[in-house]
CSV table of N, CA, C and O in Angstrom, one decimal:
chain,number,residue,atom,x,y,z
A,117,ASP,N,0.8,-1.2,0.0
A,117,ASP,CA,0.0,0.0,0.0
A,117,ASP,C,0.8,1.3,0.0
A,117,ASP,O,0.6,2.2,-0.6
A,118,ASN,N,2.0,1.3,0.7
A,118,ASN,CA,2.8,2.4,0.8
A,118,ASN,C,3.5,2.7,-0.6
A,118,ASN,O,3.6,3.9,-0.9
A,119,LEU,N,3.9,1.7,-1.3
A,119,LEU,CA,4.4,1.9,-2.7
A,119,LEU,C,3.4,2.5,-3.6
A,119,LEU,O,3.6,3.4,-4.4
A,120,LEU,N,2.1,2.1,-3.5
A,120,LEU,CA,1.0,2.6,-4.3
A,120,LEU,C,0.8,4.1,-3.9
A,120,LEU,O,0.6,5.0,-4.8
A,121,ASP,N,1.0,4.5,-2.6
A,121,ASP,CA,0.8,5.8,-2.2
A,121,ASP,C,1.9,6.7,-2.8
A,121,ASP,O,1.7,7.8,-3.3
A,122,LEU,N,3.2,6.2,-2.7
A,122,LEU,CA,4.3,6.9,-3.3
A,122,LEU,C,4.2,7.1,-4.8
A,122,LEU,O,4.5,8.2,-5.3
A,123,LEU,N,3.7,6.1,-5.5
A,123,LEU,CA,3.5,6.2,-7.0
A,123,LEU,C,2.3,7.0,-7.4
A,123,LEU,O,2.0,7.2,-8.5
A,124,GLY,N,1.4,7.2,-6.3
A,124,GLY,CA,0.1,7.9,-6.7
A,124,GLY,C,-0.9,7.0,-7.4
A,124,GLY,O,-1.7,7.5,-8.2
A,125,LEU,N,-0.8,5.7,-7.0
A,125,LEU,CA,-1.8,4.8,-7.7
A,125,LEU,C,-2.8,4.2,-6.8
A,125,LEU,O,-3.5,3.1,-7.2
A,126,THR,N,-3.1,4.8,-5.8
A,126,THR,CA,-4.0,4.2,-4.7
A,126,THR,C,-5.5,4.1,-5.4
A,126,THR,O,-6.2,3.2,-5.1
A,127,ASP,N,-5.9,5.1,-6.1
A,127,ASP,CA,-7.2,5.1,-6.7
A,127,ASP,C,-7.4,4.0,-7.8
A,127,ASP,O,-8.5,3.5,-8.0
A,128,GLN,N,-6.3,3.6,-8.5
A,128,GLN,CA,-6.4,2.6,-9.5
A,128,GLN,C,-6.5,1.2,-9.0
A,128,GLN,O,-6.8,0.3,-9.7
A,129,PHE,N,-6.1,1.0,-7.7
A,129,PHE,CA,-6.1,-0.4,-7.1
A,129,PHE,C,-7.1,-0.5,-6.0
A,129,PHE,O,-6.9,-1.1,-4.9
A,130,LYS,N,-8.2,0.1,-6.1
A,130,LYS,CA,-9.3,0.0,-5.2
A,130,LYS,C,-9.8,-1.4,-5.1
A,130,LYS,O,-10.3,-2.0,-4.1
A,131,ASN,N,-9.9,-2.1,-6.3
A,131,ASN,CA,-10.3,-3.4,-6.4
A,131,ASN,C,-9.3,-4.4,-5.8
A,131,ASN,O,-8.1,-4.3,-6.1
A,132,ARG,N,-9.6,-5.3,-4.9
A,132,ARG,CA,-8.8,-6.2,-4.2
A,132,ARG,C,-8.0,-7.2,-5.1
A,132,ARG,O,-6.8,-7.5,-5.0
A,133,ASN,N,-8.7,-7.6,-6.2
A,133,ASN,CA,-8.1,-8.4,-7.1
A,133,ASN,C,-6.9,-7.8,-7.9
A,133,ASN,O,-5.9,-8.4,-8.1
A,134,LYS,N,-7.1,-6.6,-8.2
A,134,LYS,CA,-6.1,-5.8,-9.0
A,134,LYS,C,-4.9,-5.6,-8.0
A,134,LYS,O,-3.7,-5.7,-8.4
A,135,LEU,N,-5.2,-5.4,-6.7
A,135,LEU,CA,-4.1,-5.2,-5.7
A,135,LEU,C,-3.4,-6.5,-5.5
A,135,LEU,O,-2.1,-6.5,-5.5
A,136,ARG,N,-4.0,-7.6,-5.5
A,136,ARG,CA,-3.4,-8.9,-5.3
A,136,ARG,C,-2.5,-9.2,-6.6
A,136,ARG,O,-1.3,-9.7,-6.4
A,137,VAL,N,-2.9,-8.9,-7.8
A,137,VAL,CA,-2.1,-9.1,-8.9
A,137,VAL,C,-0.9,-8.2,-8.9
A,137,VAL,O,0.3,-8.6,-9.2
A,138,PHE,N,-1.1,-6.9,-8.5
A,138,PHE,CA,0.1,-6.1,-8.3
A,138,PHE,C,1.1,-6.5,-7.3
A,138,PHE,O,2.3,-6.5,-7.6
A,139,ILE,N,0.7,-7.1,-6.2
A,139,ILE,CA,1.6,-7.5,-5.1
A,139,ILE,C,2.3,-8.8,-5.7
A,139,ILE,O,3.5,-8.9,-5.4
A,140,VAL,N,1.6,-9.7,-6.4
A,140,VAL,CA,2.3,-10.9,-6.9
A,140,VAL,C,3.3,-10.5,-7.9
A,140,VAL,O,4.5,-11.0,-7.9
A,141,LEU,N,3.0,-9.5,-8.8
A,141,LEU,CA,4.0,-9.0,-9.8
A,141,LEU,C,5.2,-8.4,-9.1
A,141,LEU,O,6.3,-8.6,-9.5
A,142,LEU,N,4.9,-7.6,-8.1
A,142,LEU,CA,6.0,-6.9,-7.4
A,142,LEU,C,6.9,-7.9,-6.6
A,142,LEU,O,8.2,-7.9,-6.8
A,143,LEU,N,6.4,-9.0,-6.0
A,143,LEU,CA,7.2,-9.9,-5.3
A,143,LEU,C,7.9,-10.8,-6.3
A,143,LEU,O,9.0,-11.2,-6.1
A,144,SER,N,7.3,-11.2,-7.5
A,144,SER,CA,8.0,-11.9,-8.5
A,144,SER,C,9.1,-11.1,-9.1
A,144,SER,O,10.2,-11.7,-9.3
A,145,LEU,N,9.1,-9.8,-9.2
A,145,LEU,CA,10.1,-9.0,-9.7
A,145,LEU,C,11.3,-9.0,-8.7
A,145,LEU,O,12.5,-9.2,-9.0
A,146,CYS,N,11.0,-8.9,-7.4
A,146,CYS,CA,12.0,-9.0,-6.4
A,146,CYS,C,12.7,-10.3,-6.3
A,146,CYS,O,13.9,-10.4,-6.2
A,147,ILE,N,11.9,-11.4,-6.4
A,147,ILE,CA,12.5,-12.8,-6.5
A,147,ILE,C,13.4,-13.0,-7.7
A,147,ILE,O,14.5,-13.5,-7.6
A,148,PHE,N,12.9,-12.5,-8.8
A,148,PHE,CA,13.7,-12.6,-10.0
A,148,PHE,C,15.1,-11.9,-9.9
A,148,PHE,O,16.1,-12.4,-10.3
A,149,MET,N,15.0,-10.6,-9.4
A,149,MET,CA,16.2,-9.8,-9.1
A,149,MET,C,17.2,-10.6,-8.2
A,149,MET,O,18.4,-10.6,-8.4
A,150,ALA,N,16.5,-11.2,-7.1
A,150,ALA,CA,17.4,-11.9,-6.0
A,150,ALA,C,18.1,-13.1,-6.7
A,150,ALA,O,19.1,-13.5,-6.2
A,151,CYS,N,17.4,-13.7,-7.7
A,151,CYS,CA,18.1,-14.9,-8.3
A,151,CYS,C,19.4,-14.6,-9.1
A,151,CYS,O,20.3,-15.3,-9.3
A,152,PHE,N,19.4,-13.3,-9.7
A,152,PHE,CA,20.5,-12.9,-10.5
A,152,PHE,C,21.6,-12.0,-9.9
A,152,PHE,O,22.7,-11.9,-10.3
A,153,ILE,N,21.1,-11.3,-8.8
A,153,ILE,CA,22.2,-10.4,-8.2
A,153,ILE,C,22.8,-11.1,-7.0
A,153,ILE,O,22.1,-11.4,-6.0
A,154,THR,N,24.1,-11.4,-7.2
A,154,THR,CA,24.8,-12.0,-6.2
A,154,THR,C,25.7,-11.2,-5.3
A,154,THR,O,26.1,-11.6,-4.2
A,155,ASP,N,26.0,-10.1,-5.8
A,155,ASP,CA,27.0,-9.1,-5.1
A,155,ASP,C,26.2,-8.1,-4.3
A,155,ASP,O,25.7,-7.1,-4.9
A,156,LEU,N,25.9,-8.4,-3.1
A,156,LEU,CA,25.1,-7.4,-2.2
A,156,LEU,C,26.0,-6.2,-1.9
A,156,LEU,O,25.4,-5.2,-1.5
A,157,GLY,N,27.3,-6.3,-2.0
A,157,GLY,CA,28.0,-5.1,-1.8
A,157,GLY,C,27.8,-4.0,-2.9
A,157,GLY,O,27.8,-2.8,-2.5
A,158,LEU,N,27.5,-4.4,-4.0
A,158,LEU,CA,27.2,-3.5,-5.1
A,158,LEU,C,25.8,-2.8,-4.8
A,158,LEU,O,25.7,-1.5,-4.9
A,159,ILE,N,24.8,-3.6,-4.3
A,159,ILE,CA,23.6,-3.0,-4.0
A,159,ILE,C,23.7,-2.0,-2.8
A,159,ILE,O,23.2,-0.9,-2.8
A,160,SER,N,24.6,-2.3,-1.8
A,160,SER,CA,24.9,-1.4,-0.7
A,160,SER,C,25.6,-0.2,-1.0
A,160,SER,O,25.2,0.9,-0.7
A,161,SER,N,26.6,-0.3,-2.0
A,161,SER,CA,27.3,0.9,-2.4
A,161,SER,C,26.4,1.8,-3.2
A,161,SER,O,26.6,3.1,-3.1
A,162,VAL,N,25.6,1.3,-4.1
A,162,VAL,CA,24.7,2.2,-4.9
A,162,VAL,C,23.7,2.8,-4.0
A,162,VAL,O,23.4,4.1,-4.2
A,163,GLY,N,23.1,2.1,-3.1
A,163,GLY,CA,22.2,2.7,-2.2
A,163,GLY,C,22.8,3.8,-1.3
A,163,GLY,O,22.2,4.9,-1.1
A,164,GLY,N,24.0,3.5,-0.8
A,164,GLY,CA,24.7,4.4,0.0
A,164,GLY,C,25.1,5.6,-0.7
A,164,GLY,O,25.0,6.8,-0.2
A,165,GLY,N,25.7,5.5,-2.0
A,165,GLY,CA,26.0,6.6,-2.8
A,165,GLY,C,24.9,7.5,-3.1
A,165,GLY,O,25.0,8.7,-3.1
A,166,THR,N,23.7,6.9,-3.4
A,166,THR,CA,22.5,7.6,-3.7
A,166,THR,C,22.1,8.5,-2.5
A,166,THR,O,21.7,9.6,-2.7
A,167,THR,N,22.1,7.9,-1.4
A,167,THR,CA,21.7,8.5,-0.1
A,167,THR,C,22.5,9.7,0.2
A,167,THR,O,22.1,10.8,0.5
A,168,VAL,N,23.8,9.5,0.1
A,168,VAL,CA,24.8,10.5,0.4
A,168,VAL,C,24.6,11.7,-0.7
A,168,VAL,O,24.6,12.9,-0.2
A,169,ALA,N,24.5,11.4,-1.9
A,169,ALA,CA,24.3,12.5,-2.8
A,169,ALA,C,23.0,13.3,-2.6
A,169,ALA,O,23.0,14.5,-2.7
A,170,MET,N,21.9,12.6,-2.2
A,170,MET,CA,20.7,13.3,-1.9
A,170,MET,C,20.9,14.2,-0.7
A,170,MET,O,20.5,15.3,-0.7
A,171,VAL,N,21.5,13.6,0.3
A,171,VAL,CA,21.6,14.4,1.6
A,171,VAL,C,22.6,15.6,1.4
A,171,VAL,O,22.4,16.7,2.0
A,172,ALA,N,23.7,15.4,0.8
A,172,ALA,CA,24.7,16.3,0.5
A,172,ALA,C,24.5,17.5,-0.4
A,172,ALA,O,24.8,18.6,-0.2
A,173,PHE,N,23.9,17.1,-1.5
A,173,PHE,CA,23.7,18.0,-2.6
A,173,PHE,C,22.3,18.5,-2.9
A,173,PHE,O,21.9,19.6,-3.1
A,174,VAL,N,21.4,17.5,-3.1
A,174,VAL,CA,20.0,17.7,-3.6
A,174,VAL,C,19.1,18.4,-2.5
A,174,VAL,O,18.5,19.5,-2.8
A,175,PHE,N,19.0,17.8,-1.4
A,175,PHE,CA,18.1,18.4,-0.4
A,175,PHE,C,18.5,19.8,0.1
A,175,PHE,O,17.6,20.7,0.1
A,176,PRO,N,19.8,20.1,0.3
A,176,PRO,CA,20.1,21.6,0.6
A,176,PRO,C,19.7,22.5,-0.5
A,176,PRO,O,19.3,23.7,-0.3
A,177,ALA,N,20.0,22.2,-1.8
A,177,ALA,CA,19.8,23.0,-2.8
A,177,ALA,C,18.2,23.3,-3.0
A,177,ALA,O,17.7,24.4,-3.2
A,178,ILE,N,17.4,22.3,-2.9
A,178,ILE,CA,16.0,22.4,-3.0
A,178,ILE,C,15.4,23.2,-1.7
A,178,ILE,O,14.5,24.1,-2.0
A,179,MET,N,16.0,23.0,-0.6
A,179,MET,CA,15.6,23.8,0.6
A,179,MET,C,16.0,25.3,0.4
A,179,MET,O,15.1,26.2,0.7
A,180,PHE,N,17.2,25.6,-0.2
A,180,PHE,CA,17.5,26.9,-0.4
A,180,PHE,C,16.6,27.6,-1.5
A,180,PHE,O,16.2,28.7,-1.3
A,181,GLN,N,16.3,26.8,-2.5
A,181,GLN,CA,15.4,27.4,-3.5
A,181,GLN,C,14.1,27.7,-2.9
A,181,GLN,O,13.4,28.8,-3.2
A,182,GLN,N,13.5,26.8,-2.1
A,182,GLN,CA,12.2,27.1,-1.5
A,182,GLN,C,12.2,28.3,-0.5
A,182,GLN,O,11.3,29.0,-0.4
A,183,ALA,N,13.3,28.4,0.2
A,183,ALA,CA,13.4,29.5,1.2
A,183,ALA,C,13.5,30.8,0.4
A,183,ALA,O,12.9,31.8,0.9
A,184,VAL,N,14.2,30.9,-0.6
A,184,VAL,CA,14.3,32.1,-1.4
A,184,VAL,C,13.0,32.4,-2.0
A,184,VAL,O,12.5,33.6,-2.1
A,185,LYS,N,12.2,31.4,-2.4
A,185,LYS,CA,10.9,31.6,-3.0
A,185,LYS,C,9.9,32.2,-2.0
A,185,LYS,O,9.2,33.0,-2.3
A,186,GLU,N,10.0,31.7,-0.8
A,186,GLU,CA,9.1,32.1,0.3
A,186,GLU,C,9.5,33.4,0.9
A,186,GLU,O,8.6,34.2,1.2
A,187,HIS,N,10.8,33.6,1.1
A,187,HIS,CA,11.3,34.8,1.9
A,187,HIS,C,12.1,35.8,1.1
A,187,HIS,O,12.4,36.8,1.7
A,188,GLY,N,12.3,35.5,-0.1
A,188,GLY,CA,13.1,36.5,-0.9
A,188,GLY,C,12.3,37.6,-1.4
A,188,GLY,O,11.1,37.6,-1.4
A,189,ASN,N,13.0,38.6,-1.9
A,189,ASN,CA,12.3,39.7,-2.7
A,189,ASN,C,12.2,39.6,-4.1
A,189,ASN,O,11.7,40.6,-4.8
A,190,GLY,N,12.7,38.6,-4.7
A,190,GLY,CA,12.6,38.4,-6.1
A,190,GLY,C,13.6,39.1,-7.0
A,190,GLY,O,13.4,39.4,-8.2
A,191,SER,N,14.7,39.6,-6.4
A,191,SER,CA,15.7,40.3,-7.1
A,191,SER,C,16.5,39.5,-8.1
A,191,SER,O,16.5,38.3,-8.0
A,192,TRP,N,17.1,40.1,-9.0
A,192,TRP,CA,17.9,39.3,-10.1
A,192,TRP,C,19.1,38.6,-9.4
A,192,TRP,O,19.5,37.5,-9.8
A,193,GLN,N,19.6,39.2,-8.2
A,193,GLN,CA,20.7,38.6,-7.5
A,193,GLN,C,20.2,37.3,-6.9
A,193,GLN,O,21.0,36.2,-6.9
A,194,GLU,N,19.1,37.3,-6.3
A,194,GLU,CA,18.5,36.0,-5.7
A,194,GLU,C,18.3,34.9,-6.7
A,194,GLU,O,18.6,33.7,-6.5
A,195,LYS,N,17.7,35.4,-7.8
A,195,LYS,CA,17.5,34.4,-8.9
A,195,LYS,C,18.8,33.9,-9.5
A,195,LYS,O,18.9,32.6,-9.8
A,196,ALA,N,19.8,34.7,-9.6
A,196,ALA,CA,21.2,34.2,-10.1
A,196,ALA,C,21.7,33.3,-9.0
A,196,ALA,O,22.4,32.3,-9.3
A,197,GLU,N,21.5,33.6,-7.7
A,197,GLU,CA,22.1,32.7,-6.7
A,197,GLU,C,21.4,31.4,-6.7
A,197,GLU,O,22.1,30.3,-6.6
A,198,VAL,N,20.1,31.4,-6.9
A,198,VAL,CA,19.4,30.1,-6.9
A,198,VAL,C,19.8,29.3,-8.2
A,198,VAL,O,20.0,28.1,-8.0
A,199,TRP,N,19.9,30.0,-9.3
A,199,TRP,CA,20.4,29.3,-10.5
A,199,TRP,C,21.8,28.6,-10.3
A,199,TRP,O,22.0,27.5,-10.7
A,200,PHE,N,22.6,29.4,-9.7
A,200,PHE,CA,24.1,28.9,-9.4
A,200,PHE,C,24.0,27.7,-8.5
A,200,PHE,O,24.7,26.7,-8.7
A,201,VAL,N,23.2,27.8,-7.5
A,201,VAL,CA,23.1,26.6,-6.5
A,201,VAL,C,22.5,25.4,-7.2
A,201,VAL,O,23.1,24.3,-6.9
A,202,MET,N,21.5,25.6,-8.0
A,202,MET,CA,20.9,24.5,-8.7
A,202,MET,C,21.9,23.8,-9.8
A,202,MET,O,22.0,22.6,-9.9
A,203,ALA,N,22.7,24.7,-10.5
A,203,ALA,CA,23.6,24.2,-11.4
A,203,ALA,C,24.8,23.5,-10.7
A,203,ALA,O,25.3,22.5,-11.1
A,204,SER,N,25.2,24.0,-9.5
A,204,SER,CA,26.2,23.3,-8.7
A,204,SER,C,25.6,21.9,-8.2
A,204,SER,O,26.5,20.9,-8.2
A,205,MET,N,24.4,21.9,-7.9
A,205,MET,CA,23.8,20.6,-7.4
A,205,MET,C,23.9,19.6,-8.6
A,205,MET,O,24.3,18.4,-8.3
A,206,VAL,N,23.4,19.9,-9.7
A,206,VAL,CA,23.4,19.1,-10.9
A,206,VAL,C,24.8,18.6,-11.1
A,206,VAL,O,25.1,17.5,-11.4
A,207,THR,N,25.8,19.6,-11.1
A,207,THR,CA,27.2,19.2,-11.4
A,207,THR,C,27.8,18.3,-10.4
A,207,THR,O,28.4,17.3,-10.8
A,208,MET,N,27.6,18.4,-9.2
A,208,MET,CA,28.0,17.6,-8.1
A,208,MET,C,27.4,16.2,-8.1
A,208,MET,O,28.1,15.2,-7.9
A,209,VAL,N,26.1,16.1,-8.4
A,209,VAL,CA,25.4,14.8,-8.6
A,209,VAL,C,26.0,14.0,-9.8
A,209,VAL,O,26.3,12.8,-9.6
A,210,VAL,N,26.2,14.7,-10.9
A,210,VAL,CA,26.8,14.0,-12.0
A,210,VAL,C,28.3,13.6,-11.8
A,210,VAL,O,28.7,12.5,-12.1
A,211,VAL,N,29.1,14.6,-11.3
A,211,VAL,CA,30.5,14.3,-11.1
A,211,VAL,C,30.7,13.3,-9.9
A,211,VAL,O,31.5,12.4,-10.0
A,212,GLY,N,30.0,13.6,-8.8
A,212,GLY,CA,30.3,12.9,-7.6
A,212,GLY,C,29.7,11.6,-7.4
A,212,GLY,O,29.9,10.8,-6.7
């Protein structure tokens, strides 16, 4: 149910039969992936790297953008600063 909420699909799976089919397909996908992925270190490093990139670069940039939008005066300096921060975020996520 939580995955459906995250994907915004709760209204499409009101019928219990559709929900059961979705759950079986999701579990089958997980089992299929588990049969072929033998290196759990790879899974751990990709998950860790993604988390670090989000915490270090993405979330601060989005919070800064939102703070400027809510509390800023809309000057060109603020817009340039937000643009610079967002460009830096994209650069660091791609490079790092």
